[in-house]
Coordinates of C-alpha atoms and ligand atoms in Angstrom, one line a residue:
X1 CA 88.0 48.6 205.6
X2 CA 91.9 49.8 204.6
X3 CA 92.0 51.2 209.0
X4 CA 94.1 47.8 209.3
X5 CA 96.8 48.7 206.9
X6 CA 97.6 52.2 208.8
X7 CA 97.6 53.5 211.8
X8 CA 96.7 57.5 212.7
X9 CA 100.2 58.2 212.1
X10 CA 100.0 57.1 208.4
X11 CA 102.6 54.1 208.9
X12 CA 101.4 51.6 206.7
X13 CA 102.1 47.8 207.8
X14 CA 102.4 44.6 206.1
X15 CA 100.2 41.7 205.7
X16 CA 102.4 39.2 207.0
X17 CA 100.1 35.2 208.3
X18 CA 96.9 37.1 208.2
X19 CA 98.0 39.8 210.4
X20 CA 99.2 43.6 209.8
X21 CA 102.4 44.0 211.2
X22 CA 104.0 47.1 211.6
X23 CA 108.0 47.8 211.1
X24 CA 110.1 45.7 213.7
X25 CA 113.1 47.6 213.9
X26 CA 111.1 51.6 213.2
X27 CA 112.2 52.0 209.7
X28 CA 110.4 53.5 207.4
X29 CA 110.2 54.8 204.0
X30 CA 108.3 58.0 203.6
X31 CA 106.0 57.6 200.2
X32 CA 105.3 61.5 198.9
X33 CA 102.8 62.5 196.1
X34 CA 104.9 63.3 192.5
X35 CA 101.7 65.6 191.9
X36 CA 102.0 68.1 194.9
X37 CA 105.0 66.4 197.6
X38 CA 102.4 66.0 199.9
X39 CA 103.3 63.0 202.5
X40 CA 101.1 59.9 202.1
X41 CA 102.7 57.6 204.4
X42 CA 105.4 55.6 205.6
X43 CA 106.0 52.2 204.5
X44 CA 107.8 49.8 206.7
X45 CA 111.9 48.8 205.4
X46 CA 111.5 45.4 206.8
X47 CA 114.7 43.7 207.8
X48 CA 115.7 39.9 206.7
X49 CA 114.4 38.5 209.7
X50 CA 111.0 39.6 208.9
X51 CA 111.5 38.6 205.5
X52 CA 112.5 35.1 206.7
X53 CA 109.0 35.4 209.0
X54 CA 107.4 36.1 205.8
X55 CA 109.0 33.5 203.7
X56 CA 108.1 30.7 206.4
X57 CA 104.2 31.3 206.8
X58 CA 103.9 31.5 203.1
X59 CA 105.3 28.1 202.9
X60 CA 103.3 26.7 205.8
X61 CA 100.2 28.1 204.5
X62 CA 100.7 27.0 200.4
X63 CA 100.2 23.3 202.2
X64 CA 96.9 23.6 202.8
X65 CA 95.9 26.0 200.3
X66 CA 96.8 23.2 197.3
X67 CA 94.3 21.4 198.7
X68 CA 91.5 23.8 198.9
X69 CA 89.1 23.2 196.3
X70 CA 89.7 24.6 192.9
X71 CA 86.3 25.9 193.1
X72 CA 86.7 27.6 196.7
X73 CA 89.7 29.1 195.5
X74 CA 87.5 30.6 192.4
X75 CA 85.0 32.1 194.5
X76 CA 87.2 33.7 196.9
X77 CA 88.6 35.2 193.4
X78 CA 85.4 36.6 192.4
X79 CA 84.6 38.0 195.6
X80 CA 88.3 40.3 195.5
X81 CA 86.6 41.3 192.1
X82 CA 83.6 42.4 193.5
X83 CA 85.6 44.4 196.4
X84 CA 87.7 45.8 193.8
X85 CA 84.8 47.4 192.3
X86 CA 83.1 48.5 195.3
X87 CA 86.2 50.5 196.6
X88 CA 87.1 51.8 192.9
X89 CA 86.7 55.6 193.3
X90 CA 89.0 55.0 197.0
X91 CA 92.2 53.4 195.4
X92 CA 91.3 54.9 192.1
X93 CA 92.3 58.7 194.5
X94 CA 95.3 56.9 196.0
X95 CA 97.0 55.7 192.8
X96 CA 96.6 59.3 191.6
X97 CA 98.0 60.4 194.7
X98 CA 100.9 57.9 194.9
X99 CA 101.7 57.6 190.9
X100 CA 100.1 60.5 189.0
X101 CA 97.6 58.5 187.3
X102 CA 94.7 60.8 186.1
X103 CA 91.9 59.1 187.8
X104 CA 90.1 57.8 184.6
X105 CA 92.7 55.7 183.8
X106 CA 93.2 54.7 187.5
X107 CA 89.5 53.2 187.2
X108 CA 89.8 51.5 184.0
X109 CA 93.1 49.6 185.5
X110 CA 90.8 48.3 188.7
X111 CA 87.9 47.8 186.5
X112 CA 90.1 45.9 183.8
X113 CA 91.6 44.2 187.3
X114 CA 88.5 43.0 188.4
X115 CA 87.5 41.5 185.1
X116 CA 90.8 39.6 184.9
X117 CA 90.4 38.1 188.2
X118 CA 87.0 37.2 187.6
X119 CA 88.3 35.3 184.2
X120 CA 91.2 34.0 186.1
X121 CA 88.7 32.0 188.6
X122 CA 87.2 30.4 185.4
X123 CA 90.1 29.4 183.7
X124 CA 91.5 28.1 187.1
X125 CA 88.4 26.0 186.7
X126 CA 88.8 25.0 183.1
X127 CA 92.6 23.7 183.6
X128 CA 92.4 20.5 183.1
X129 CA 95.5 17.7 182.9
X130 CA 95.4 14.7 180.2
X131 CA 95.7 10.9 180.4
X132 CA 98.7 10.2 177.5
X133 CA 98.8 6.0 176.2
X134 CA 102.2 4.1 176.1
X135 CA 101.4 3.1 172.8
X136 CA 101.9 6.5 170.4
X137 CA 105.6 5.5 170.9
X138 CA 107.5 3.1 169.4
X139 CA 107.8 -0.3 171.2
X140 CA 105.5 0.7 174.1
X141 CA 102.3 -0.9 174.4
X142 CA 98.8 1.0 175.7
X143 CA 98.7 -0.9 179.4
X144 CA 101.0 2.2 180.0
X145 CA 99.2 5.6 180.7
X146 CA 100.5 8.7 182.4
X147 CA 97.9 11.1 184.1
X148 CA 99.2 14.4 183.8
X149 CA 97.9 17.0 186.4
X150 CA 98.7 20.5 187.4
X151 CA 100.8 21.2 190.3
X152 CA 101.9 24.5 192.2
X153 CA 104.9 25.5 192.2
X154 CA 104.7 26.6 196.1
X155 CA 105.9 30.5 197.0
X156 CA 105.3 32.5 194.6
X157 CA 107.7 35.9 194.7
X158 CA 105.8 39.1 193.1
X159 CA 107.2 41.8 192.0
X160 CA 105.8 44.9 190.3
X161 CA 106.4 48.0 189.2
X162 CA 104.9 51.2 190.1
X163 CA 102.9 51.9 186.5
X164 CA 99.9 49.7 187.0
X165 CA 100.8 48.7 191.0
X166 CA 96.8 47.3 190.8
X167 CA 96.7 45.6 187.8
X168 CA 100.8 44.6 187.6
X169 CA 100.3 43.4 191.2
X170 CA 97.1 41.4 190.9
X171 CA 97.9 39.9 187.4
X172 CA 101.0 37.6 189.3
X173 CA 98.7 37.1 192.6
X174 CA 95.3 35.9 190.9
X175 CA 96.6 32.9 188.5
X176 CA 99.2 31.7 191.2
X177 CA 96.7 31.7 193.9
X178 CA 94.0 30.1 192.0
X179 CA 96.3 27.3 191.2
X180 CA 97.3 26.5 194.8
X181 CA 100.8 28.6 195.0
X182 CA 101.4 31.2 197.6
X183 CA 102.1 34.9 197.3
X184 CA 104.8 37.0 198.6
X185 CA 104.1 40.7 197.0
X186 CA 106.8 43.0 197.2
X187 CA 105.3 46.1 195.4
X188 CA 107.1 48.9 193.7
X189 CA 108.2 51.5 196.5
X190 CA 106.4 54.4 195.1
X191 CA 103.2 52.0 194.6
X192 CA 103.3 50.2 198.0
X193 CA 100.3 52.0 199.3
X194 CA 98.1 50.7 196.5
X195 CA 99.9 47.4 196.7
X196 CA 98.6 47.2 200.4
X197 CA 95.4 48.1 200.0
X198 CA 94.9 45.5 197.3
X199 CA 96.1 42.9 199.6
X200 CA 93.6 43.9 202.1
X201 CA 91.0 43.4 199.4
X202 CA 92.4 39.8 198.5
X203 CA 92.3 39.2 202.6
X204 CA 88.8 40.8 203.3
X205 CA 87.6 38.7 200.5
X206 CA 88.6 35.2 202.5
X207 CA 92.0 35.0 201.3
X208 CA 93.5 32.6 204.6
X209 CA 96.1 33.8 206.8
X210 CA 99.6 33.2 204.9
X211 CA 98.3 32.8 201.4
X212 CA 98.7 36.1 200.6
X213 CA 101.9 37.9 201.9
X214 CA 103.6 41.8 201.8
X215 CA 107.3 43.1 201.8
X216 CA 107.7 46.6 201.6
X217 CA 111.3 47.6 201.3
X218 CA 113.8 48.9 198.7
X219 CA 114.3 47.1 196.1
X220 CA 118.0 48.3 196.4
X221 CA 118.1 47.0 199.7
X222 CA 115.9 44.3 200.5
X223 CA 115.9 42.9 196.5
X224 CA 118.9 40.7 196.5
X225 CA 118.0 38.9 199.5
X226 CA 114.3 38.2 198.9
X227 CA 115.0 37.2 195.3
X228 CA 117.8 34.4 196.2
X229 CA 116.2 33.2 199.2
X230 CA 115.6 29.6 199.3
X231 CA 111.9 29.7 200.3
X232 CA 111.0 31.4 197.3
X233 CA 109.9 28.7 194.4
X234 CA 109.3 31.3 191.3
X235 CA 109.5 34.8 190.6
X236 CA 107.2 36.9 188.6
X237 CA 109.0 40.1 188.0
X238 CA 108.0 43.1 186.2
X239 CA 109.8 45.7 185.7
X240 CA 113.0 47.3 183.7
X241 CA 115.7 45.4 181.7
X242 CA 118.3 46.2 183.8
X243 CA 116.9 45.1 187.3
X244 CA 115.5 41.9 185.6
X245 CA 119.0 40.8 184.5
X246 CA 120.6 41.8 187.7
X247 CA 117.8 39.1 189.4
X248 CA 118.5 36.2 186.7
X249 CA 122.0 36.4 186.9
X250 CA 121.7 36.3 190.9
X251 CA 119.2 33.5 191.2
X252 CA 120.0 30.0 190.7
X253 CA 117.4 27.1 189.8
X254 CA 114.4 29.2 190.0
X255 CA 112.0 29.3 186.9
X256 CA 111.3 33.3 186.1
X257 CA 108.4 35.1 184.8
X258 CA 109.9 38.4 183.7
X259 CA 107.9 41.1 181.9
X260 CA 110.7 44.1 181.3
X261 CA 111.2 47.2 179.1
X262 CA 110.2 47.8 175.1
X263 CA 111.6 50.1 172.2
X264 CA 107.8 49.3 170.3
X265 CA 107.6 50.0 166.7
X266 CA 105.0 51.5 165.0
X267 CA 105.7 50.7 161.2
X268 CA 104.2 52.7 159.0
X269 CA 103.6 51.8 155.1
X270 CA 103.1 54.1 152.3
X271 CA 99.7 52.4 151.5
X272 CA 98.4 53.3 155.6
X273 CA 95.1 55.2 156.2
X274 CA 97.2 57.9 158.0
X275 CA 94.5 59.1 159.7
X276 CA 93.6 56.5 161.2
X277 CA 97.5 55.3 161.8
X278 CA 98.5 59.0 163.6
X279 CA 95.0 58.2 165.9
X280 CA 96.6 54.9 166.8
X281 CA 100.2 56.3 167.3
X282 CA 99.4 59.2 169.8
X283 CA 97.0 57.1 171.6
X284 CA 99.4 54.4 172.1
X285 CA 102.2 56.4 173.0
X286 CA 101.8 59.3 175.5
X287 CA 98.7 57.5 177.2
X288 CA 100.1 58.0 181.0
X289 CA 102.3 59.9 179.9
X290 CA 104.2 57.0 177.7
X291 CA 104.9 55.1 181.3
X292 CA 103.8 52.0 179.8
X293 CA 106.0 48.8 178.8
X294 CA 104.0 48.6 175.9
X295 CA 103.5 52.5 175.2
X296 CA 105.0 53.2 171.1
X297 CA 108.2 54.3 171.8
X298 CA 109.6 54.9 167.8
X299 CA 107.9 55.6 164.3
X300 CA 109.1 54.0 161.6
X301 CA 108.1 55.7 158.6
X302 CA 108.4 54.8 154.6
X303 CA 110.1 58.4 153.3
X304 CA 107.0 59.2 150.8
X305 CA 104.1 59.6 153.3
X306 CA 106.7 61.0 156.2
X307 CA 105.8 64.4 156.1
X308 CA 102.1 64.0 155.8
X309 CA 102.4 61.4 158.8
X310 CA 104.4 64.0 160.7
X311 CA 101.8 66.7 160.5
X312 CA 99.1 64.5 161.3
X313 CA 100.8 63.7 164.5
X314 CA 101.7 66.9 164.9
X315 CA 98.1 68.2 164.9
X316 CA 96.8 65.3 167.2
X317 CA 99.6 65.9 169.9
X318 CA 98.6 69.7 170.4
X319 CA 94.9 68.1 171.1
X320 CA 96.1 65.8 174.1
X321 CA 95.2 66.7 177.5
X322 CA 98.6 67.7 179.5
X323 CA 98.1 68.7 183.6
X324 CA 97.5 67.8 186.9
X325 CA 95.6 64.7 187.5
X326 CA 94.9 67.0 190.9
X327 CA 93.1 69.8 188.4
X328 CA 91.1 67.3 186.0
X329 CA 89.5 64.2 185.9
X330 CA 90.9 63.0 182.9
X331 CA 94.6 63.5 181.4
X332 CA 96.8 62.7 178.6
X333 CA 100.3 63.8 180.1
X334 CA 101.1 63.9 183.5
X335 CA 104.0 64.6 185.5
X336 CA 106.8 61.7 185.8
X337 CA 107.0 59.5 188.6
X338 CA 109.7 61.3 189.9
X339 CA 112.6 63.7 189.3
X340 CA 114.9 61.3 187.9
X341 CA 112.5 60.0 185.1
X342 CA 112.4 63.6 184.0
X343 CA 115.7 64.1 184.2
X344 CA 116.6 60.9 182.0
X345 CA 113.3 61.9 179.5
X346 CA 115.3 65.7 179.0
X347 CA 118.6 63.8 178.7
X348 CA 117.3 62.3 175.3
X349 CA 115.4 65.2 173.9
X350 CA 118.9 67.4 174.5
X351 CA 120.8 64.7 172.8
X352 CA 118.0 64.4 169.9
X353 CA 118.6 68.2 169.5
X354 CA 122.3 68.2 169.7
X355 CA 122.5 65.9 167.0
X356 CA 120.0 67.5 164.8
X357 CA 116.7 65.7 165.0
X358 CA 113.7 68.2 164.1
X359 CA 111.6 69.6 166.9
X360 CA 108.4 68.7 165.7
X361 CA 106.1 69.8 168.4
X362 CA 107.0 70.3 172.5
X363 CA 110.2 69.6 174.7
X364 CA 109.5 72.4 177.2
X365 CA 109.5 70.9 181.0
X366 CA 107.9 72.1 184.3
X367 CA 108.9 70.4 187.1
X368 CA 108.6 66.6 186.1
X369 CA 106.0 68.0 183.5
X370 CA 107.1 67.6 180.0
X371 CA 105.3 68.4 177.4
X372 CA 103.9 65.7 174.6
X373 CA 107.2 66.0 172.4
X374 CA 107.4 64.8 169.1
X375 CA 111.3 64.8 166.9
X376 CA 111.5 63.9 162.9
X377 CA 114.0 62.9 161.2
X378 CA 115.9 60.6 164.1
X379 CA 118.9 58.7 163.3
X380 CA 120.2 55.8 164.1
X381 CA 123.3 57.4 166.4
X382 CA 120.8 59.7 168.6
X383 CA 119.7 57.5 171.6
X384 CA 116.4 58.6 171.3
X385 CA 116.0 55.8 168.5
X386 CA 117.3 53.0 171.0
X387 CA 116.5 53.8 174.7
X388 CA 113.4 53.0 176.7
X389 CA 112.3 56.8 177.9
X390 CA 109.4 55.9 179.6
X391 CA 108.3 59.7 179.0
X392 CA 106.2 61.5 176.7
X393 CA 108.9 61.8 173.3
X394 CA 108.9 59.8 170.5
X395 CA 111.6 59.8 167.1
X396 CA 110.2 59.7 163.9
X397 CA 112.7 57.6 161.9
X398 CA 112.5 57.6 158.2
X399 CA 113.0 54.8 156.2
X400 CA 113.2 53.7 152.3
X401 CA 111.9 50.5 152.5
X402 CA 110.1 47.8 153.7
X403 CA 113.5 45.9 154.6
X404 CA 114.9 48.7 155.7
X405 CA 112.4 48.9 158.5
X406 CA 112.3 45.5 159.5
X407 CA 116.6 46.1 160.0
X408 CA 116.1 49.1 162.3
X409 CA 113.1 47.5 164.2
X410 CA 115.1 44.4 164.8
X411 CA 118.7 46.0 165.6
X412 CA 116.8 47.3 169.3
X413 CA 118.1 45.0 172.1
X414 CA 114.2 45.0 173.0
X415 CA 111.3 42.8 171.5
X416 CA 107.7 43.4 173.4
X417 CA 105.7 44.6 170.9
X418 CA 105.5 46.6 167.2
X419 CA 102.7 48.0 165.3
X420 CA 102.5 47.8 161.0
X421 CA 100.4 49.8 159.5
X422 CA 99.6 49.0 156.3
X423 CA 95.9 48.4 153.9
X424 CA 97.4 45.5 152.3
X425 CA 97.9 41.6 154.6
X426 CA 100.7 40.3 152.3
X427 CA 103.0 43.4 153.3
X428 CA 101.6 42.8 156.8
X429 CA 102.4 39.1 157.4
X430 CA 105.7 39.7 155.4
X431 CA 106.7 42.0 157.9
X432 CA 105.1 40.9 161.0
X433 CA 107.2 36.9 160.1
X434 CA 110.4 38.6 160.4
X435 CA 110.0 41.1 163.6
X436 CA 111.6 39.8 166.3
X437 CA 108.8 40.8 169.2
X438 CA 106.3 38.9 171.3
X439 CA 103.3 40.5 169.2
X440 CA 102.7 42.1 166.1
X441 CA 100.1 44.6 165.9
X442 CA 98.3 45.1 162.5
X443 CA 96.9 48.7 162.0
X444 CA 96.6 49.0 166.0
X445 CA 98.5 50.6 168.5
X446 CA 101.2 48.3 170.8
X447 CA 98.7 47.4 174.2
X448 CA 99.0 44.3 175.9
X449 CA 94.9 43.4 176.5
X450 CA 92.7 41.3 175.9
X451 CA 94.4 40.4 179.3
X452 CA 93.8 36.1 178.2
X453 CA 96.0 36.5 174.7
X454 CA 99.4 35.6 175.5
X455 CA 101.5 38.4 176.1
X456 CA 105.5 38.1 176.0
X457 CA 108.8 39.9 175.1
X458 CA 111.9 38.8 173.5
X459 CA 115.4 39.3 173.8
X460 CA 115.7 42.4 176.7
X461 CA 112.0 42.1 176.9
X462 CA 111.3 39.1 179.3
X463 CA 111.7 35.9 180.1
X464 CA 108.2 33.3 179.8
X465 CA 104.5 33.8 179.0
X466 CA 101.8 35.9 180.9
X467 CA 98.1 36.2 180.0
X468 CA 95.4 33.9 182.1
X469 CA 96.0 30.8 181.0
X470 CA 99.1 30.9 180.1
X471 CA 100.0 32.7 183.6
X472 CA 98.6 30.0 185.2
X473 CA 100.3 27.9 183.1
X474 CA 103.5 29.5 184.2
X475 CA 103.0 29.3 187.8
X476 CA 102.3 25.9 188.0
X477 CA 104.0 22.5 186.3
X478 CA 103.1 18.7 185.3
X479 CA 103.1 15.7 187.3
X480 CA 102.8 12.6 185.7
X481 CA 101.7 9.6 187.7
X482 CA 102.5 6.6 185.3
X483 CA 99.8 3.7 185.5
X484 CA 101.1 -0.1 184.8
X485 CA 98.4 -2.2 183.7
X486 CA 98.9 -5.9 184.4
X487 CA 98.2 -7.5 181.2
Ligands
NAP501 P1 112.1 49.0 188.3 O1 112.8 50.1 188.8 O2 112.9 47.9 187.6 O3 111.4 48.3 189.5 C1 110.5 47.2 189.4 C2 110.4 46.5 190.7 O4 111.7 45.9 191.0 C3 110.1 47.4 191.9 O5 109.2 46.7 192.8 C4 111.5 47.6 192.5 O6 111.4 47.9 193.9 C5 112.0 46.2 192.3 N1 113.5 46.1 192.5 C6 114.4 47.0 192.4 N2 115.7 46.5 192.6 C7 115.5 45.2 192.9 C8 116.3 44.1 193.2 N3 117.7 44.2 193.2 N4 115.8 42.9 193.4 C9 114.5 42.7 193.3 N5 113.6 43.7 193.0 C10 114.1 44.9 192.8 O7 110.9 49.4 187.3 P2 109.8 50.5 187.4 O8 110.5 51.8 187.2 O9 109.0 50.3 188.6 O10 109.0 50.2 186.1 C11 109.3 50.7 184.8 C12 109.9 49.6 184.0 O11 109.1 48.5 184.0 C13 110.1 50.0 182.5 O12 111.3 49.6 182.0 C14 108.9 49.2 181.8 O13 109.1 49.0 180.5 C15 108.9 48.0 182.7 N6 107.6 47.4 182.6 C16 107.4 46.3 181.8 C17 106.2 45.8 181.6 C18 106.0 44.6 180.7 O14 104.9 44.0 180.7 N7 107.0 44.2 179.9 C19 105.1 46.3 182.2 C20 105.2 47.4 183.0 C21 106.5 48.0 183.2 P3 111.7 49.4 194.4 O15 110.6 50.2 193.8 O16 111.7 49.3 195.8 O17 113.0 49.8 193.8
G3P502 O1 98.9 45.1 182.3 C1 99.2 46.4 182.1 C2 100.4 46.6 181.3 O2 101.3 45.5 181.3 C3 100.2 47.1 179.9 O3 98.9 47.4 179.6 O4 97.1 48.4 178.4 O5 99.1 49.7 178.8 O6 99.2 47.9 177.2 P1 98.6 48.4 178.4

């Protein structure tokens, strides 16, 4: 089933009109393994012209894809859902490979995939416009209605990051397809083999020649152009804060979808079942290794119940699993996408150290290993309390009140998500009404599913609403048709 998307030589190709097109000009990117270096293949670094190719048979086909039944479009949905879960335990092995996802959690994200396509082809089916009457205005009478439907939006640009390159990738094409847009995917380099395999799914499963698109490429590169060119109607980006401002301040006129980096909270009140809380807090943040937008990325602790909190965590983090996804089935901690991930990761814990923080538990590195690493007593001028790690260490900052907590959640330039925990719901609306983020988790750890609540950030965060609906939502836009009645 994937043969199409390689040849013997391991050169991956493109999905480009229907048809798997290899580079034009022979350049390639070679993909290696973070767990072992091993070569995986070579992605094509496809020129502008081919992007232009690209561009131009994603237009043509978005014509006749608006018109497609809604329903059609539905049941091709289900059907990549059903593929998804057929070749599970294949690209579950090749996002290990490629990202250094144990394979547990590589399952889960194509089993959580396939149920949010499958809930995507209903709610496609369940959008429905409105008729509105002249007359809930003032001086207009009701022989004046508007019929408000749905429209595309027309070529919808992808882009995802290497972290969940199934689900990340498949939560932009899904909603836009089923509402009549196009896709151009341009995966995450280290992630493009798992990005091409999925679009062989979406094809295999009846997707028609153009609807669905690849570019392969570096973002460095081929980025700038494929963002501002003028086929492209709307980008969904995810992805860090810095690249997503670089593309909104380059693009002009172009609605964005832009899902970017987080700082999360987890707020902890003196009256918290700690237990329970330090479960929540070492689940949530070095799952995968903390490579998650939403992973908790800073503790935010009321001074009394500190040090109990501390040695809680303390104790749970020696439990986690830490290895080689290659070695066991199911992992904790894993190795970093790549060198410079670790590099940045020990950049912070050196600066945590210089500046005093407590070692609580970990900071030893091997390779792009690091260990689960856990520093008390952070303060506010170590850069472990405001930076995005996306690595396995987490500051416990101590606070001496309620409002003092709020201040130091708020004064991050990032707003995804934060956790209180807390036994009593006054304290927990009081807080979660003033915290600046997209969600407020109460006595949970920061995660972005159920994949149909909305899911946003603010400020550095992202730009615009995802989950189902409101992805389709996004992807799509009103058209009123006014009706004049004769009367
Ligand atoms: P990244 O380096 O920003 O890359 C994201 C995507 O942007 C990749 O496909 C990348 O391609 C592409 N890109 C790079 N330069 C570009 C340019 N000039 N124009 C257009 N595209 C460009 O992020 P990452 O390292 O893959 O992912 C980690 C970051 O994503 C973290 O900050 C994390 O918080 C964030 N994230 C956020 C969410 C959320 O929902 N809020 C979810 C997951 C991840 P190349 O790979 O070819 O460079
Ligand atoms: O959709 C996957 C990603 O955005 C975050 O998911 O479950 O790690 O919070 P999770």
């Amino acid at each position: 089933m994937f043969e199409a998307v390689k040849n013997s030589e391991k050169q991956f190709r493109n999905l480009v009109n229907g048809e798997w097109i290899t580079s034009m000009n022979h350049q390639f990117i070679d993909i290696f393994s973070p767990l072992d270096q091993r070569l995986l293949g070579r992605i094509p670094a496809m020129t502008t012209t081919e992007v232009d190719g690209v561009i131009k048979a994603a237009k043509e086909a978005q014509k006749q894809w608006k018109l497609t039944p809604v329903s059609e479009r539905a049941t091709i949905l289900n059907k990549v859902a059903d593929l998804l879960l057929e070749k599970v335990e294949e690209i579950a092995y090749l996002m290990m490979l490629e990202i250094g996802k144990d394979r547990k959690s590589a399952s889960a994200e194509i089993t959580r995939t396939a149920d949010f396509i499958r809930f995507t082809a209903d709610s496609g089916k369940n959008i429905s416009g409105e008729s509105i009457s002249g007359d809930r205005f003032p001086g207009f009478k009701s022989n004046k209605v508007s019929v408000v439907t749905r429209e595309p939006l027309g070529v919808v640009l992808a882009i995802s990051p290497f972290n969940y390159p199934i689900n990340l990738a498949a939560s932009k094409i899904a909603p836009a397809l089923v509402i009549g847009n196009s896709v151009v995917l341009k995966p995450a380099t280290q992630g493009s083999l798992s990005g091409l395999y999925l679009a062989r799914i979406f094809q295999m499963a009846g997707v028609p020649a153009g609807v669905l698109n690849t570019v392969t490429g570096k973002g460095s590169e081929i980025g700038d152009y494929i963002t501002t060119h003028k086929g492209i109607d709307f980008i969904n980006f995810t992805g860090s804060t810095d690249i997503g401002r670089h593309i909104s301040k380059l693009t002009e006129m172009v609605p964005l979808l832009m899902e970017l980096g987080g700082k999360d909270a987890a707020i902890v009140l003196e009256d918290a079942d700690l237990e329970k809380t330090a479960d929540q807090i070492v689940a949530g943040a070095y799952a995968y290794s903390g490579q998650r937008c939403t992973a908790v990325k800073r503790i935010i602790v009321m001074e009394p119940v500190a040090d109990i909190l501390v040695s809680k965590l303390k104790e749970k983090i020696s439990q986690l699993k830490v290895g080689n996804p290659l070695e066991h089935e199911s992992l904790d901690v894993v190795p970093l996408i790549d060198e410079r991930a670790a590099d940045f990761v020990t950049e912070l814990i050196e600066d945590a150290k210089l500046k005093g923080a407590n070692l609580v538990i970990g900071g030893a590195r091997k390779g792009n290993l690091i260990e689960p690493t856990l520093f008390d007593k952070v303060t506010v001028d170590m850069r472990l309390a405001w930076e995005e790690p996306f690595g396995p260490v987490v500051p416990v900052i101590r606070v001496k009140s309620k409002e003092e907590a709020i201040a130091i959640a708020n004064a991050s330039e990032y707003g995804l998500q934060s956790s209180v925990f807390t036994e009593n719901i006054n304290d927990a609306f009081y807080i979660a009404n003033q915290l600046e983020v997209g969600t407020v988790q109460v006595n949970n750890k920061t995660e972005r599913g159920p994949d149909h609540f909305p899911f946003l950030g603010v400020k550095a965060s992202g730009i615009g609403t995802q989950g189902i609906r409101y992805s389709i939502e996004s992807m799509s836009r009103p058209k009123a048709t006014i009706i004049n009645l004769q009367r």
